[in-house]
Amino acid sequence: MVSPMARPAKTEQPEYGRFLASLRNAASLSQQQLADIVGVRQATVAAWERSPTPPRGEFLVPLSEALGVTLDELLRSGAKKGARHRGPSSKLEELVDQASK
């Protein structure tokens, strides 16, 4: 839900940013409240929610504690395993794929 005072986003929110915002909302925290807990500015939390990648390592433990999730949950990429494009398949991957068929 967008606050009536909030500016509309100019670009679509990346998957990780949406995920982080959903964790924050599930914890019933505003961006400012989360920023106060973690020790950053509200603008930093807003930037994290517009980012396709997790925050820097030094913020992960305080974030996971504030949001009530494990580090594994916080770092989830949102992509299914192997969904990233990594270039051509290796010979071993091709053999495993053929064997599984």
PDB file of C-alpha atoms in Angstrom:
ATOM      1  CA  MET A   1       0.000   0.000   0.000  1.00  0.00           C
ATOM      2  CA  VAL A   2       1.358   3.421  -0.941  1.00  0.00           C
ATOM      3  CA  SER A   3       1.046   6.276   1.500  1.00  0.00           C
ATOM      4  CA  PRO A   4      -0.854   9.269   0.095  1.00  0.00           C
ATOM      5  CA  MET A   5       2.271  11.352   0.772  1.00  0.00           C
ATOM      6  CA  ALA A   6       4.684   8.973  -0.999  1.00  0.00           C
ATOM      7  CA  ARG A   7       6.041   9.720  -4.441  1.00  0.00           C
ATOM      8  CA  PRO A   8       5.259   7.135  -7.093  1.00  0.00           C
ATOM      9  CA  ALA A   9       8.233   5.076  -8.253  1.00  0.00           C
ATOM     10  CA  LYS A  10       9.702   6.003 -11.626  1.00  0.00           C
ATOM     11  CA  THR A  11      10.902   2.472 -12.311  1.00  0.00           C
ATOM     12  CA  GLU A  12       9.684  -0.962 -11.322  1.00  0.00           C
ATOM     13  CA  GLN A  13      11.036  -2.169  -7.996  1.00  0.00           C
ATOM     14  CA  PRO A  14      13.568  -5.009  -8.398  1.00  0.00           C
ATOM     15  CA  GLU A  15      12.647  -8.408  -6.994  1.00  0.00           C
ATOM     16  CA  TYR A  16      15.023  -8.210  -4.019  1.00  0.00           C
ATOM     17  CA  GLY A  17      13.824  -4.710  -3.150  1.00  0.00           C
ATOM     18  CA  ARG A  18      10.187  -5.891  -3.204  1.00  0.00           C
ATOM     19  CA  PHE A  19      11.161  -8.847  -1.032  1.00  0.00           C
ATOM     20  CA  LEU A  20      12.909  -6.636   1.531  1.00  0.00           C
ATOM     21  CA  ALA A  21       9.963  -4.213   1.599  1.00  0.00           C
ATOM     22  CA  SER A  22       7.557  -7.132   2.144  1.00  0.00           C
ATOM     23  CA  LEU A  23       9.658  -8.370   5.082  1.00  0.00           C
ATOM     24  CA  ARG A  24       9.622  -4.869   6.565  1.00  0.00           C
ATOM     25  CA  ASN A  25       5.858  -4.583   6.134  1.00  0.00           C
ATOM     26  CA  ALA A  26       5.328  -8.044   7.633  1.00  0.00           C
ATOM     27  CA  ALA A  27       7.295  -6.877  10.684  1.00  0.00           C
ATOM     28  CA  SER A  28       4.967  -3.829  10.864  1.00  0.00           C
ATOM     29  CA  LEU A  29       7.889  -1.408  10.571  1.00  0.00           C
ATOM     30  CA  SER A  30       8.120   1.835   8.640  1.00  0.00           C
ATOM     31  CA  GLN A  31      11.281   2.619   6.737  1.00  0.00           C
ATOM     32  CA  GLN A  32      12.173   5.149   9.449  1.00  0.00           C
ATOM     33  CA  GLN A  33      11.629   2.619  12.264  1.00  0.00           C
ATOM     34  CA  LEU A  34      13.801   0.040  10.521  1.00  0.00           C
ATOM     35  CA  ALA A  35      16.460   2.671   9.854  1.00  0.00           C
ATOM     36  CA  ASP A  36      16.504   3.637  13.548  1.00  0.00           C
ATOM     37  CA  ILE A  37      16.914  -0.002  14.622  1.00  0.00           C
ATOM     38  CA  VAL A  38      19.698  -0.735  12.133  1.00  0.00           C
ATOM     39  CA  GLY A  39      21.440   2.613  12.635  1.00  0.00           C
ATOM     40  CA  VAL A  40      21.117   4.086   9.159  1.00  0.00           C
ATOM     41  CA  ARG A  41      19.128   6.883   7.559  1.00  0.00           C
ATOM     42  CA  GLN A  42      15.618   6.313   6.210  1.00  0.00           C
ATOM     43  CA  ALA A  43      16.967   7.116   2.736  1.00  0.00           C
ATOM     44  CA  THR A  44      19.321   4.144   3.054  1.00  0.00           C
ATOM     45  CA  VAL A  45      16.421   1.775   3.750  1.00  0.00           C
ATOM     46  CA  ALA A  46      14.570   3.277   0.778  1.00  0.00           C
ATOM     47  CA  ALA A  47      17.655   2.680  -1.399  1.00  0.00           C
ATOM     48  CA  TRP A  48      17.856  -0.942  -0.226  1.00  0.00           C
ATOM     49  CA  GLU A  49      14.215  -1.384  -1.265  1.00  0.00           C
ATOM     50  CA  ARG A  50      15.075  -0.098  -4.753  1.00  0.00           C
ATOM     51  CA  SER A  51      18.109  -2.363  -5.083  1.00  0.00           C
ATOM     52  CA  PRO A  52      18.335  -5.704  -6.872  1.00  0.00           C
ATOM     53  CA  THR A  53      20.936  -6.907  -4.322  1.00  0.00           C
ATOM     54  CA  PRO A  54      21.029  -7.327  -0.526  1.00  0.00           C
ATOM     55  CA  PRO A  55      22.603  -4.623   1.663  1.00  0.00           C
ATOM     56  CA  ARG A  56      26.289  -4.768   2.638  1.00  0.00           C
ATOM     57  CA  GLY A  57      27.333  -7.475   5.087  1.00  0.00           C
ATOM     58  CA  GLU A  58      27.652  -5.245   8.140  1.00  0.00           C
ATOM     59  CA  PHE A  59      23.901  -4.545   8.022  1.00  0.00           C
ATOM     60  CA  LEU A  60      22.666  -8.100   7.473  1.00  0.00           C
ATOM     61  CA  VAL A  61      22.613  -9.320  11.092  1.00  0.00           C
ATOM     62  CA  PRO A  62      20.855  -6.204  12.464  1.00  0.00           C
ATOM     63  CA  LEU A  63      18.384  -6.371   9.550  1.00  0.00           C
ATOM     64  CA  SER A  64      17.615 -10.061  10.052  1.00  0.00           C
ATOM     65  CA  GLU A  65      17.067  -9.489  13.777  1.00  0.00           C
ATOM     66  CA  ALA A  66      14.853  -6.427  13.206  1.00  0.00           C
ATOM     67  CA  LEU A  67      12.789  -8.243  10.583  1.00  0.00           C
ATOM     68  CA  GLY A  68      12.568 -11.495  12.549  1.00  0.00           C
ATOM     69  CA  VAL A  69      14.066 -13.680   9.813  1.00  0.00           C
ATOM     70  CA  THR A  70      17.193 -15.802   9.472  1.00  0.00           C
ATOM     71  CA  LEU A  71      20.158 -14.656   7.408  1.00  0.00           C
ATOM     72  CA  ASP A  72      19.321 -17.358   4.856  1.00  0.00           C
ATOM     73  CA  GLU A  73      15.820 -15.960   4.471  1.00  0.00           C
ATOM     74  CA  LEU A  74      17.123 -12.396   4.204  1.00  0.00           C
ATOM     75  CA  LEU A  75      19.677 -13.358   1.551  1.00  0.00           C
ATOM     76  CA  ARG A  76      17.384 -15.402  -0.612  1.00  0.00           C
ATOM     77  CA  SER A  77      17.792 -14.307  -4.183  1.00  0.00           C
ATOM     78  CA  GLY A  78      14.197 -14.840  -5.210  1.00  0.00           C
ATOM     79  CA  ALA A  79      15.410 -16.837  -8.178  1.00  0.00           C
ATOM     80  CA  LYS A  80      15.074 -20.568  -8.285  1.00  0.00           C
ATOM     81  CA  LYS A  81      18.340 -22.477  -8.144  1.00  0.00           C
ATOM     82  CA  GLY A  82      19.927 -22.528 -11.566  1.00  0.00           C
ATOM     83  CA  ALA A  83      17.610 -19.844 -12.949  1.00  0.00           C
ATOM     84  CA  ARG A  84      20.446 -17.395 -13.591  1.00  0.00           C
ATOM     85  CA  HIS A  85      21.963 -17.385 -17.036  1.00  0.00           C
ATOM     86  CA  ARG A  86      25.542 -18.563 -16.655  1.00  0.00           C
ATOM     87  CA  GLY A  87      26.532 -19.097 -20.247  1.00  0.00           C
ATOM     88  CA  PRO A  88      26.727 -22.388 -22.123  1.00  0.00           C
ATOM     89  CA  SER A  89      26.260 -25.639 -20.255  1.00  0.00           C
ATOM     90  CA  SER A  90      29.358 -27.629 -19.408  1.00  0.00           C
ATOM     91  CA  LYS A  91      29.865 -31.141 -20.768  1.00  0.00           C
ATOM     92  CA  LEU A  92      29.100 -32.552 -17.313  1.00  0.00           C
ATOM     93  CA  GLU A  93      25.837 -30.576 -17.090  1.00  0.00           C
ATOM     94  CA  GLU A  94      24.822 -31.829 -20.528  1.00  0.00           C
ATOM     95  CA  LEU A  95      25.608 -35.456 -19.556  1.00  0.00           C
ATOM     96  CA  VAL A  96      23.629 -35.133 -16.310  1.00  0.00           C
ATOM     97  CA  ASP A  97      20.732 -33.558 -18.210  1.00  0.00           C
ATOM     98  CA  GLN A  98      20.756 -36.384 -20.790  1.00  0.00           C
ATOM     99  CA  ALA A  99      20.980 -39.045 -18.082  1.00  0.00           C
ATOM    100  CA  SER A 100      18.047 -37.557 -16.185  1.00  0.00           C
ATOM    101  CA  LYS A 101      15.880 -37.722 -19.323  1.00  0.00           C
TER     102      LYS A 101
END
